[in-house]
PDB file of C-alpha atoms and ligand atoms in Angstrom:
ATOM      1  CA  MET A   1     -33.746  46.789 -18.869  1.00  0.00           C
ATOM      2  CA  PRO A   2     -36.217  44.182 -20.603  1.00  0.00           C
ATOM      3  CA  ILE A   3     -39.660  44.962 -21.690  1.00  0.00           C
ATOM      4  CA  TYR A   4     -42.404  42.290 -22.027  1.00  0.00           C
ATOM      5  CA  ASN A   5     -44.883  43.058 -24.821  1.00  0.00           C
ATOM      6  CA  TYR A   6     -48.277  41.147 -24.601  1.00  0.00           C
ATOM      7  CA  GLY A   7     -49.620  41.658 -28.107  1.00  0.00           C
ATOM      8  CA  SER A   8     -51.449  40.537 -31.227  1.00  0.00           C
ATOM      9  CA  ILE A   9     -49.761  38.644 -34.224  1.00  0.00           C
ATOM     10  CA  ASN A  10     -51.730  38.981 -37.203  1.00  0.00           C
ATOM     11  CA  ILE A  11     -51.495  38.074 -40.841  1.00  0.00           C
ATOM     12  CA  ASP A  12     -52.073  41.361 -42.721  1.00  0.00           C
ATOM     13  CA  HIS A  13     -53.822  41.064 -46.121  1.00  0.00           C
ATOM     14  CA  VAL A  14     -53.130  44.580 -47.621  1.00  0.00           C
ATOM     15  CA  TYR A  15     -55.193  45.483 -50.790  1.00  0.00           C
ATOM     16  CA  ARG A  16     -54.311  48.766 -52.668  1.00  0.00           C
ATOM     17  CA  VAL A  17     -57.506  50.207 -53.891  1.00  0.00           C
ATOM     18  CA  PRO A  18     -58.591  53.406 -55.751  1.00  0.00           C
ATOM     19  CA  HIS A  19     -60.864  54.353 -52.952  1.00  0.00           C
ATOM     20  CA  LEU A  20     -62.000  52.688 -49.652  1.00  0.00           C
ATOM     21  CA  VAL A  21     -65.009  50.316 -50.723  1.00  0.00           C
ATOM     22  CA  LEU A  22     -68.460  51.722 -50.222  1.00  0.00           C
ATOM     23  CA  PRO A  23     -71.452  50.010 -48.719  1.00  0.00           C
ATOM     24  CA  GLY A  24     -72.759  47.479 -51.515  1.00  0.00           C
ATOM     25  CA  GLU A  25     -69.748  48.105 -53.710  1.00  0.00           C
ATOM     26  CA  THR A  26     -67.543  45.488 -55.211  1.00  0.00           C
ATOM     27  CA  LEU A  27     -64.100  46.971 -55.942  1.00  0.00           C
ATOM     28  CA  SER A  28     -61.187  45.587 -57.757  1.00  0.00           C
ATOM     29  CA  SER A  29     -57.722  46.049 -55.863  1.00  0.00           C
ATOM     30  CA  HIS A  30     -54.585  46.870 -58.000  1.00  0.00           C
ATOM     31  CA  HIS A  31     -52.089  45.186 -55.734  1.00  0.00           C
ATOM     32  CA  TYR A  32     -52.189  42.621 -52.922  1.00  0.00           C
ATOM     33  CA  ARG A  33     -49.571  41.808 -50.289  1.00  0.00           C
ATOM     34  CA  GLN A  34     -49.484  39.333 -47.216  1.00  0.00           C
ATOM     35  CA  VAL A  35     -47.292  40.568 -44.326  1.00  0.00           C
ATOM     36  CA  LEU A  36     -46.709  40.202 -40.517  1.00  0.00           C
ATOM     37  CA  GLY A  37     -48.918  42.573 -38.689  1.00  0.00           C
ATOM     38  CA  GLY A  38     -50.881  43.237 -35.486  1.00  0.00           C
ATOM     39  CA  LYS A  39     -50.448  46.099 -33.210  1.00  0.00           C
ATOM     40  CA  GLY A  40     -48.485  43.777 -30.957  1.00  0.00           C
ATOM     41  CA  ALA A  41     -45.883  42.321 -33.283  1.00  0.00           C
ATOM     42  CA  ASN A  42     -45.491  45.613 -34.947  1.00  0.00           C
ATOM     43  CA  GLN A  43     -44.818  47.371 -31.609  1.00  0.00           C
ATOM     44  CA  SER A  44     -42.334  44.564 -30.689  1.00  0.00           C
ATOM     45  CA  ILE A  45     -40.388  44.938 -33.962  1.00  0.00           C
ATOM     46  CA  ALA A  46     -40.383  48.743 -33.478  1.00  0.00           C
ATOM     47  CA  LEU A  47     -39.020  48.315 -29.802  1.00  0.00           C
ATOM     48  CA  ALA A  48     -36.411  45.888 -31.049  1.00  0.00           C
ATOM     49  CA  ARG A  49     -35.274  47.951 -34.132  1.00  0.00           C
ATOM     50  CA  ALA A  50     -35.073  50.936 -31.692  1.00  0.00           C
ATOM     51  CA  GLY A  51     -32.581  48.896 -29.549  1.00  0.00           C
ATOM     52  CA  SER A  52     -34.765  47.180 -26.695  1.00  0.00           C
ATOM     53  CA  GLU A  53     -34.534  43.934 -25.253  1.00  0.00           C
ATOM     54  CA  VAL A  54     -38.128  42.744 -25.863  1.00  0.00           C
ATOM     55  CA  PHE A  55     -40.042  39.472 -25.047  1.00  0.00           C
ATOM     56  CA  HIS A  56     -42.914  39.069 -27.207  1.00  0.00           C
ATOM     57  CA  ILE A  57     -45.916  37.216 -25.369  1.00  0.00           C
ATOM     58  CA  GLY A  58     -48.197  36.181 -28.453  1.00  0.00           C
ATOM     59  CA  ARG A  59     -49.800  33.166 -30.244  1.00  0.00           C
ATOM     60  CA  TYR A  60     -50.270  32.066 -33.609  1.00  0.00           C
ATOM     61  CA  ASN A  61     -51.472  29.025 -35.806  1.00  0.00           C
ATOM     62  CA  VAL A  62     -49.042  26.161 -35.841  1.00  0.00           C
ATOM     63  CA  ALA A  63     -49.046  26.195 -39.578  1.00  0.00           C
ATOM     64  CA  ASP A  64     -47.969  29.792 -39.699  1.00  0.00           C
ATOM     65  CA  GLN A  65     -44.373  29.390 -38.420  1.00  0.00           C
ATOM     66  CA  ALA A  66     -43.163  31.586 -41.123  1.00  0.00           C
ATOM     67  CA  LEU A  67     -45.431  34.256 -40.031  1.00  0.00           C
ATOM     68  CA  VAL A  68     -43.184  35.246 -37.037  1.00  0.00           C
ATOM     69  CA  GLN A  69     -40.001  35.141 -38.902  1.00  0.00           C
ATOM     70  CA  PRO A  70     -39.835  38.976 -39.130  1.00  0.00           C
ATOM     71  CA  LEU A  71     -40.088  39.077 -35.224  1.00  0.00           C
ATOM     72  CA  ILE A  72     -37.187  36.902 -34.864  1.00  0.00           C
ATOM     73  CA  GLU A  73     -35.134  38.742 -37.487  1.00  0.00           C
ATOM     74  CA  ALA A  74     -35.776  42.029 -35.696  1.00  0.00           C
ATOM     75  CA  GLY A  75     -34.256  40.631 -32.570  1.00  0.00           C
ATOM     76  CA  VAL A  76     -37.415  39.817 -30.518  1.00  0.00           C
ATOM     77  CA  ALA A  77     -37.059  37.062 -27.907  1.00  0.00           C
ATOM     78  CA  ALA A  78     -39.195  33.939 -28.804  1.00  0.00           C
ATOM     79  CA  GLU A  79     -39.383  32.377 -25.273  1.00  0.00           C
ATOM     80  CA  HIS A  80     -43.049  33.381 -24.959  1.00  0.00           C
ATOM     81  CA  LEU A  81     -44.141  32.918 -28.511  1.00  0.00           C
ATOM     82  CA  GLU A  82     -46.362  29.915 -28.766  1.00  0.00           C
ATOM     83  CA  THR A  83     -48.419  27.957 -31.418  1.00  0.00           C
ATOM     84  CA  VAL A  84     -51.803  26.799 -30.931  1.00  0.00           C
ATOM     85  CA  ASN A  85     -54.728  25.196 -32.986  1.00  0.00           C
ATOM     86  CA  GLU A  86     -56.784  28.313 -33.255  1.00  0.00           C
ATOM     87  CA  PRO A  87     -56.245  30.154 -36.623  1.00  0.00           C
ATOM     88  CA  SER A  88     -53.906  33.023 -36.485  1.00  0.00           C
ATOM     89  CA  GLY A  89     -55.230  36.644 -35.834  1.00  0.00           C
ATOM     90  CA  HIS A  90     -55.652  38.242 -39.392  1.00  0.00           C
ATOM     91  CA  ALA A  91     -56.433  41.896 -40.715  1.00  0.00           C
ATOM     92  CA  ILE A  92     -58.143  42.593 -44.116  1.00  0.00           C
ATOM     93  CA  ILE A  93     -56.693  46.131 -44.699  1.00  0.00           C
ATOM     94  CA  GLN A  94     -57.485  48.473 -47.660  1.00  0.00           C
ATOM     95  CA  VAL A  95     -55.131  51.280 -48.430  1.00  0.00           C
ATOM     96  CA  ASP A  96     -56.271  53.978 -51.018  1.00  0.00           C
ATOM     97  CA  ASP A  97     -54.274  56.222 -53.171  1.00  0.00           C
ATOM     98  CA  GLN A  98     -54.338  58.905 -50.700  1.00  0.00           C
ATOM     99  CA  ALA A  99     -52.692  56.548 -48.106  1.00  0.00           C
ATOM    100  CA  GLU A 100     -56.158  56.364 -46.149  1.00  0.00           C
ATOM    101  CA  ASN A 101     -56.728  53.008 -44.864  1.00  0.00           C
ATOM    102  CA  SER A 102     -59.471  50.809 -43.286  1.00  0.00           C
ATOM    103  CA  ILE A 103     -58.988  47.609 -41.241  1.00  0.00           C
ATOM    104  CA  ILE A 104     -61.122  44.715 -40.330  1.00  0.00           C
ATOM    105  CA  LEU A 105     -59.796  42.463 -37.593  1.00  0.00           C
ATOM    106  CA  TYR A 106     -60.359  38.806 -36.679  1.00  0.00           C
ATOM    107  CA  ALA A 107     -58.805  38.009 -33.288  1.00  0.00           C
ATOM    108  CA  GLY A 108     -58.212  34.254 -33.633  1.00  0.00           C
ATOM    109  CA  ALA A 109     -55.346  32.781 -31.477  1.00  0.00           C
ATOM    110  CA  ASN A 110     -54.816  36.449 -30.039  1.00  0.00           C
ATOM    111  CA  HIS A 111     -57.935  35.606 -28.015  1.00  0.00           C
ATOM    112  CA  SER A 112     -56.784  32.298 -26.907  1.00  0.00           C
ATOM    113  CA  PHE A 113     -54.915  33.332 -23.530  1.00  0.00           C
ATOM    114  CA  THR A 114     -56.547  32.688 -20.038  1.00  0.00           C
ATOM    115  CA  VAL A 115     -55.231  34.316 -16.885  1.00  0.00           C
ATOM    116  CA  THR A 116     -53.213  31.373 -15.891  1.00  0.00           C
ATOM    117  CA  ASP A 117     -51.264  31.513 -19.298  1.00  0.00           C
ATOM    118  CA  LEU A 118     -50.634  35.269 -18.685  1.00  0.00           C
ATOM    119  CA  ALA A 119     -49.426  34.570 -15.097  1.00  0.00           C
ATOM    120  CA  ASN A 120     -46.982  31.921 -16.421  1.00  0.00           C
ATOM    121  CA  SER A 121     -45.654  34.258 -19.060  1.00  0.00           C
ATOM    122  CA  LEU A 122     -44.679  37.075 -16.590  1.00  0.00           C
ATOM    123  CA  GLN A 123     -42.999  34.418 -13.871  1.00  0.00           C
ATOM    124  CA  ALA A 124     -39.373  35.703 -14.928  1.00  0.00           C
ATOM    125  CA  ALA A 125     -40.376  39.336 -14.770  1.00  0.00           C
ATOM    126  CA  LYS A 126     -39.029  41.469 -11.981  1.00  0.00           C
ATOM    127  CA  ALA A 127     -40.211  44.794 -10.204  1.00  0.00           C
ATOM    128  CA  GLY A 128     -39.140  47.537 -12.429  1.00  0.00           C
ATOM    129  CA  ASP A 129     -39.403  45.721 -15.737  1.00  0.00           C
ATOM    130  CA  TRP A 130     -41.759  47.210 -18.157  1.00  0.00           C
ATOM    131  CA  LEU A 131     -44.814  45.575 -19.677  1.00  0.00           C
ATOM    132  CA  LEU A 132     -46.503  46.928 -22.910  1.00  0.00           C
ATOM    133  CA  LEU A 133     -49.987  46.046 -24.146  1.00  0.00           C
ATOM    134  CA  GLN A 134     -52.460  47.007 -26.786  1.00  0.00           C
ATOM    135  CA  ASN A 135     -56.216  46.083 -27.090  1.00  0.00           C
ATOM    136  CA  GLU A 136     -56.150  43.184 -29.420  1.00  0.00           C
ATOM    137  CA  CYS A 137     -55.579  40.116 -27.031  1.00  0.00           C
ATOM    138  CA  SER A 138     -57.729  38.630 -24.330  1.00  0.00           C
ATOM    139  CA  CYS A 139     -57.718  39.085 -20.625  1.00  0.00           C
ATOM    140  CA  THR A 140     -56.267  42.605 -20.690  1.00  0.00           C
ATOM    141  CA  GLN A 141     -57.540  43.511 -17.406  1.00  0.00           C
ATOM    142  CA  ALA A 142     -56.000  40.399 -15.816  1.00  0.00           C
ATOM    143  CA  MET A 143     -52.645  41.130 -17.418  1.00  0.00           C
ATOM    144  CA  ILE A 144     -52.661  44.774 -16.182  1.00  0.00           C
ATOM    145  CA  GLU A 145     -53.426  43.535 -12.569  1.00  0.00           C
ATOM    146  CA  LEU A 146     -50.870  40.748 -12.678  1.00  0.00           C
ATOM    147  CA  ALA A 147     -48.012  42.985 -13.765  1.00  0.00           C
ATOM    148  CA  ALA A 148     -49.117  45.659 -11.273  1.00  0.00           C
ATOM    149  CA  ALA A 149     -48.918  43.147  -8.556  1.00  0.00           C
ATOM    150  CA  ARG A 150     -45.412  42.102  -9.703  1.00  0.00           C
ATOM    151  CA  GLY A 151     -44.326  45.860  -9.662  1.00  0.00           C
ATOM    152  CA  LEU A 152     -43.807  46.153 -13.341  1.00  0.00           C
ATOM    153  CA  LYS A 153     -44.301  49.369 -15.020  1.00  0.00           C
ATOM    154  CA  ILE A 154     -47.009  49.400 -17.395  1.00  0.00           C
ATOM    155  CA  ALA A 155     -47.553  51.057 -20.932  1.00  0.00           C
ATOM    156  CA  PHE A 156     -50.857  50.783 -22.620  1.00  0.00           C
ATOM    157  CA  ASN A 157     -52.051  51.533 -25.915  1.00  0.00           C
ATOM    158  CA  PRO A 158     -55.866  51.021 -25.961  1.00  0.00           C
ATOM    159  CA  ALA A 159     -56.217  50.315 -29.820  1.00  0.00           C
ATOM    160  CA  PRO A 160     -58.555  49.386 -31.243  1.00  0.00           C
ATOM    161  CA  MET A 161     -60.696  51.289 -28.616  1.00  0.00           C
ATOM    162  CA  ASN A 162     -63.954  49.757 -27.398  1.00  0.00           C
ATOM    163  CA  ALA A 163     -66.435  50.444 -24.572  1.00  0.00           C
ATOM    164  CA  ALA A 164     -64.520  47.919 -22.219  1.00  0.00           C
ATOM    165  CA  VAL A 165     -61.354  49.998 -22.113  1.00  0.00           C
ATOM    166  CA  LYS A 166     -62.930  52.634 -19.633  1.00  0.00           C
ATOM    167  CA  ASP A 167     -63.531  49.761 -17.044  1.00  0.00           C
ATOM    168  CA  LEU A 168     -59.902  48.769 -17.281  1.00  0.00           C
ATOM    169  CA  PRO A 169     -57.637  49.609 -14.089  1.00  0.00           C
ATOM    170  CA  LEU A 170     -56.156  52.650 -15.978  1.00  0.00           C
ATOM    171  CA  ASP A 171     -54.721  54.143 -12.765  1.00  0.00           C
ATOM    172  CA  LYS A 172     -52.142  51.289 -12.563  1.00  0.00           C
ATOM    173  CA  LEU A 173     -50.463  52.690 -15.826  1.00  0.00           C
ATOM    174  CA  SER A 174     -47.136  54.442 -15.804  1.00  0.00           C
ATOM    175  CA  LEU A 175     -47.729  55.383 -19.615  1.00  0.00           C
ATOM    176  CA  LEU A 176     -50.700  55.696 -21.836  1.00  0.00           C
ATOM    177  CA  PHE A 177     -50.712  56.050 -25.663  1.00  0.00           C
ATOM    178  CA  VAL A 178     -53.732  57.482 -27.233  1.00  0.00           C
ATOM    179  CA  ASN A 179     -54.845  59.565 -30.107  1.00  0.00           C
ATOM    180  CA  GLN A 180     -57.033  62.634 -29.834  1.00  0.00           C
ATOM    181  CA  VAL A 181     -60.356  60.776 -30.207  1.00  0.00           C
ATOM    182  CA  GLU A 182     -59.362  57.967 -27.702  1.00  0.00           C
ATOM    183  CA  VAL A 183     -58.451  60.495 -24.948  1.00  0.00           C
ATOM    184  CA  CYS A 184     -61.811  62.093 -25.433  1.00  0.00           C
ATOM    185  CA  GLN A 185     -63.509  58.779 -25.131  1.00  0.00           C
ATOM    186  CA  LEU A 186     -61.578  58.025 -21.864  1.00  0.00           C
ATOM    187  CA  LEU A 187     -62.490  61.344 -20.317  1.00  0.00           C
ATOM    188  CA  ASN A 188     -65.916  61.468 -21.511  1.00  0.00           C
ATOM    189  CA  LEU A 189     -65.404  64.500 -23.710  1.00  0.00           C
ATOM    190  CA  PRO A 190     -67.090  65.593 -26.828  1.00  0.00           C
ATOM    191  CA  THR A 191     -65.040  65.269 -30.066  1.00  0.00           C
ATOM    192  CA  GLU A 192     -66.759  67.990 -32.088  1.00  0.00           C
ATOM    193  CA  PRO A 193     -64.738  70.076 -31.658  1.00  0.00           C
ATOM    194  CA  LEU A 194     -61.836  68.303 -30.399  1.00  0.00           C
ATOM    195  CA  PRO A 195     -60.332  69.800 -27.021  1.00  0.00           C
ATOM    196  CA  THR A 196     -57.276  71.877 -27.214  1.00  0.00           C
ATOM    197  CA  LEU A 197     -54.055  70.075 -25.825  1.00  0.00           C
ATOM    198  CA  GLU A 198     -53.946  73.070 -23.289  1.00  0.00           C
ATOM    199  CA  ASP A 199     -57.434  71.809 -22.054  1.00  0.00           C
ATOM    200  CA  LEU A 200     -56.241  68.456 -21.843  1.00  0.00           C
ATOM    201  CA  VAL A 201     -53.461  69.094 -19.543  1.00  0.00           C
ATOM    202  CA  ALA A 202     -55.531  69.826 -16.377  1.00  0.00           C
ATOM    203  CA  LEU A 203     -58.018  67.232 -17.154  1.00  0.00           C
ATOM    204  CA  LEU A 204     -55.352  64.458 -17.482  1.00  0.00           C
ATOM    205  CA  GLN A 205     -53.539  65.896 -14.522  1.00  0.00           C
ATOM    206  CA  ALA A 206     -56.658  65.513 -12.375  1.00  0.00           C
ATOM    207  CA  ARG A 207     -57.592  62.077 -13.881  1.00  0.00           C
ATOM    208  CA  TRP A 208     -54.256  60.115 -13.905  1.00  0.00           C
ATOM    209  CA  PRO A 209     -51.658  62.351 -11.987  1.00  0.00           C
ATOM    210  CA  ASP A 210     -48.964  59.871 -12.088  1.00  0.00           C
ATOM    211  CA  THR A 211     -49.224  58.715 -15.633  1.00  0.00           C
ATOM    212  CA  LEU A 212     -47.439  60.027 -18.665  1.00  0.00           C
ATOM    213  CA  VAL A 213     -50.001  60.477 -21.316  1.00  0.00           C
ATOM    214  CA  VAL A 214     -48.596  60.428 -24.944  1.00  0.00           C
ATOM    215  CA  ILE A 215     -51.116  62.027 -27.566  1.00  0.00           C
ATOM    216  CA  THR A 216     -50.726  61.044 -31.146  1.00  0.00           C
ATOM    217  CA  LEU A 217     -51.966  63.846 -33.513  1.00  0.00           C
ATOM    218  CA  GLY A 218     -51.651  62.065 -36.898  1.00  0.00           C
ATOM    219  CA  SER A 219     -50.130  64.487 -39.448  1.00  0.00           C
ATOM    220  CA  LYS A 220     -50.115  67.281 -36.949  1.00  0.00           C
ATOM    221  CA  GLY A 221     -47.331  65.581 -34.626  1.00  0.00           C
ATOM    222  CA  ALA A 222     -47.601  64.202 -31.100  1.00  0.00           C
ATOM    223  CA  ALA A 223     -47.724  65.777 -27.668  1.00  0.00           C
ATOM    224  CA  SER A 224     -47.031  64.392 -24.137  1.00  0.00           C
ATOM    225  CA  VAL A 225     -48.682  65.344 -20.856  1.00  0.00           C
ATOM    226  CA  TYR A 226     -46.858  64.676 -17.651  1.00  0.00           C
ATOM    227  CA  GLN A 227     -46.849  66.137 -14.244  1.00  0.00           C
ATOM    228  CA  GLY A 228     -49.138  68.882 -15.475  1.00  0.00           C
ATOM    229  CA  GLN A 229     -46.517  69.801 -18.251  1.00  0.00           C
ATOM    230  CA  LEU A 230     -47.354  69.735 -21.898  1.00  0.00           C
ATOM    231  CA  GLU A 231     -44.620  69.013 -24.607  1.00  0.00           C
ATOM    232  CA  PHE A 232     -45.686  69.219 -28.376  1.00  0.00           C
ATOM    233  CA  VAL A 233     -43.484  68.152 -31.272  1.00  0.00           C
ATOM    234  CA  PRO A 234     -44.931  68.883 -34.863  1.00  0.00           C
ATOM    235  CA  ALA A 235     -44.753  65.927 -37.254  1.00  0.00           C
ATOM    236  CA  VAL A 236     -42.055  65.820 -39.805  1.00  0.00           C
ATOM    237  CA  PRO A 237     -43.634  66.826 -43.338  1.00  0.00           C
ATOM    238  CA  VAL A 238     -43.235  63.842 -45.687  1.00  0.00           C
ATOM    239  CA  GLN A 239     -45.427  62.308 -48.508  1.00  0.00           C
ATOM    240  CA  ALA A 240     -47.271  59.305 -47.010  1.00  0.00           C
ATOM    241  CA  VAL A 241     -47.943  56.278 -49.124  1.00  0.00           C
ATOM    242  CA  ASP A 242     -49.384  54.175 -46.421  1.00  0.00           C
ATOM    243  CA  THR A 243     -49.912  55.129 -42.675  1.00  0.00           C
ATOM    244  CA  THR A 244     -50.488  51.451 -41.389  1.00  0.00           C
ATOM    245  CA  GLY A 245     -48.421  50.722 -38.485  1.00  0.00           C
ATOM    246  CA  ALA A 246     -47.120  54.409 -38.173  1.00  0.00           C
ATOM    247  CA  GLY A 247     -48.664  54.507 -34.523  1.00  0.00           C
ATOM    248  CA  ASP A 248     -46.892  51.300 -33.667  1.00  0.00           C
ATOM    249  CA  THR A 249     -43.587  52.523 -34.929  1.00  0.00           C
ATOM    250  CA  PHE A 250     -44.191  55.701 -32.897  1.00  0.00           C
ATOM    251  CA  THR A 251     -45.107  53.736 -29.693  1.00  0.00           C
ATOM    252  CA  GLY A 252     -42.021  51.422 -29.915  1.00  0.00           C
ATOM    253  CA  TYR A 253     -39.548  54.063 -30.701  1.00  0.00           C
ATOM    254  CA  PHE A 254     -41.050  56.606 -27.897  1.00  0.00           C
ATOM    255  CA  LEU A 255     -40.990  53.892 -25.326  1.00  0.00           C
ATOM    256  CA  HIS A 256     -37.501  52.900 -26.101  1.00  0.00           C
ATOM    257  CA  ALA A 257     -36.213  56.439 -25.901  1.00  0.00           C
ATOM    258  CA  TRP A 258     -38.244  57.032 -22.560  1.00  0.00           C
ATOM    259  CA  MET A 259     -36.934  53.604 -21.053  1.00  0.00           C
ATOM    260  CA  GLN A 260     -33.366  54.814 -21.909  1.00  0.00           C
ATOM    261  CA  GLY A 261     -33.912  58.001 -19.821  1.00  0.00           C
ATOM    262  CA  GLN A 262     -34.131  60.460 -22.715  1.00  0.00           C
ATOM    263  CA  SER A 263     -36.270  63.768 -22.200  1.00  0.00           C
ATOM    264  CA  LEU A 264     -39.831  63.608 -23.360  1.00  0.00           C
ATOM    265  CA  ARG A 265     -38.942  66.101 -26.148  1.00  0.00           C
ATOM    266  CA  ALA A 266     -36.210  64.005 -27.397  1.00  0.00           C
ATOM    267  CA  ALA A 267     -38.514  60.804 -27.122  1.00  0.00           C
ATOM    268  CA  LEU A 268     -41.122  62.628 -29.169  1.00  0.00           C
ATOM    269  CA  GLU A 269     -38.685  63.878 -31.883  1.00  0.00           C
ATOM    270  CA  ARG A 270     -37.113  60.369 -32.280  1.00  0.00           C
ATOM    271  CA  ALA A 271     -40.516  58.559 -32.416  1.00  0.00           C
ATOM    272  CA  GLY A 272     -41.903  61.198 -34.906  1.00  0.00           C
ATOM    273  CA  LYS A 273     -38.789  60.636 -37.302  1.00  0.00           C
ATOM    274  CA  ALA A 274     -39.317  57.012 -37.150  1.00  0.00           C
ATOM    275  CA  SER A 275     -42.899  57.124 -37.818  1.00  0.00           C
ATOM    276  CA  ALA A 276     -42.295  59.537 -40.746  1.00  0.00           C
ATOM    277  CA  LEU A 277     -40.049  57.071 -42.276  1.00  0.00           C
ATOM    278  CA  CYS A 278     -42.799  54.218 -41.720  1.00  0.00           C
ATOM    279  CA  VAL A 279     -45.418  56.163 -43.592  1.00  0.00           C
ATOM    280  CA  GLN A 280     -43.361  56.507 -46.754  1.00  0.00           C
ATOM    281  CA  ARG A 281     -43.308  52.743 -47.166  1.00  0.00           C
ATOM    282  CA  VAL A 282     -46.153  50.228 -47.734  1.00  0.00           C
ATOM    283  CA  GLY A 283     -47.091  47.792 -45.100  1.00  0.00           C
ATOM    284  CA  ALA A 284     -46.974  47.465 -41.130  1.00  0.00           C
ATOM    285  CA  SER A 285     -44.140  45.485 -39.849  1.00  0.00           C
ATOM    286  CA  SER A 286     -42.242  45.726 -43.000  1.00  0.00           C
ATOM    287  CA  SER A 287     -42.331  49.411 -43.056  1.00  0.00           C
ATOM    288  CA  ILE A 288     -40.734  49.946 -39.562  1.00  0.00           C
ATOM    289  CA  PRO A 289     -37.247  51.521 -39.886  1.00  0.00           C
ATOM    290  CA  THR A 290     -34.137  50.378 -38.244  1.00  0.00           C
ATOM    291  CA  ALA A 291     -32.246  52.785 -35.630  1.00  0.00           C
ATOM    292  CA  ALA A 292     -29.467  53.426 -38.136  1.00  0.00           C
ATOM    293  CA  GLU A 293     -32.224  54.551 -40.645  1.00  0.00           C
ATOM    294  CA  VAL A 294     -33.700  56.827 -38.049  1.00  0.00           C
ATOM    295  CA  ASP A 295     -30.289  58.285 -37.157  1.00  0.00           C
ATOM    296  CA  ALA A 296     -29.654  58.991 -40.752  1.00  0.00           C
ATOM    297  CA  PHE A 297     -32.964  60.476 -41.485  1.00  0.00           C
ATOM    298  CA  LYS A 298     -32.462  64.222 -42.419  1.00  0.00           C
ATOM    299  CA  GLN A 299     -35.679  66.498 -42.056  1.00  0.00           C
TER     300      GLN A 299
HETATM  301  O1  RIB B 301     -51.717  49.221 -36.169  1.00  0.00           O
HETATM  302  C1  RIB B 301     -51.682  48.522 -37.518  1.00  0.00           C
HETATM  303  C2  RIB B 301     -52.099  46.898 -37.281  1.00  0.00           C
HETATM  304  O2  RIB B 301     -53.532  47.227 -36.937  1.00  0.00           O
HETATM  305  C3  RIB B 301     -52.079  46.190 -38.489  1.00  0.00           C
HETATM  306  O3  RIB B 301     -50.823  45.575 -38.687  1.00  0.00           O
HETATM  307  C4  RIB B 301     -53.227  45.112 -38.141  1.00  0.00           C
HETATM  308  O4  RIB B 301     -52.875  44.061 -37.938  1.00  0.00           O
HETATM  309  C5  RIB B 301     -54.035  45.788 -37.048  1.00  0.00           C
HETATM  310  O5  RIB B 301     -53.751  45.093 -35.923  1.00  0.00           O
END
């Protein structure tokens, strides 16, 4: 079953720093690397490495052809990759010695899509195919509505979260990927203290009764809430060096397993292993493991 991923393509400028830079501070970095990133591109690579047939709908600057090479090498279909004159999206990423990160985004070409462009990109999509999207491209609402009108199943990862997300037609989603803070923002709940997973079950069931909600819990693990049932799988304990892209790896691997008909527990476990491998490597797209690496991973 094919999946269309409408997602960002970024140049990630990754700086290793002793600590995240403070207001007014000038800080020397001790390592610099430029890699393909963007939540969209990372999630396409994770889907492809997991084994999915994935069509990435994305744009980048005409001079950055080399940028998308890792997408192609991972097996992502290129029909809907386009070059434009706008600068490519990019991210300035600091990663400190404790593997903490901070990210500044510039949307660039990721915000060049119009509703007409998106309608064209879905012309070959059939009812029952999947659409995945994140919150780094333009016309998100229109894309959800277009896909729903064609009968696609829609998975959404509303990252990076902003106020506009609450106004999106989230009732059209089959699958929602959120972290604990994001789910609180969507449900208008306080984050201090965070609600328990048990508390969230009834609230999510009432708000989106037909949507599978996957909640990532960072180093604690991940949970799913579906049809009033909670599944929780603890994280695989590993020494993280860089968590950038771990959530994207989780999303791609989870979605692939779910689309294959695996149980929620099996999908959470598979995605947890993939992201445990990811955090032990530096970079975003470059740190996403292959299916063979996840198969071989011993906890
Ligand atoms: O999720 C990690 C990604 O977020 C980075 O690759 C960066 O480009 C931003 O989109």
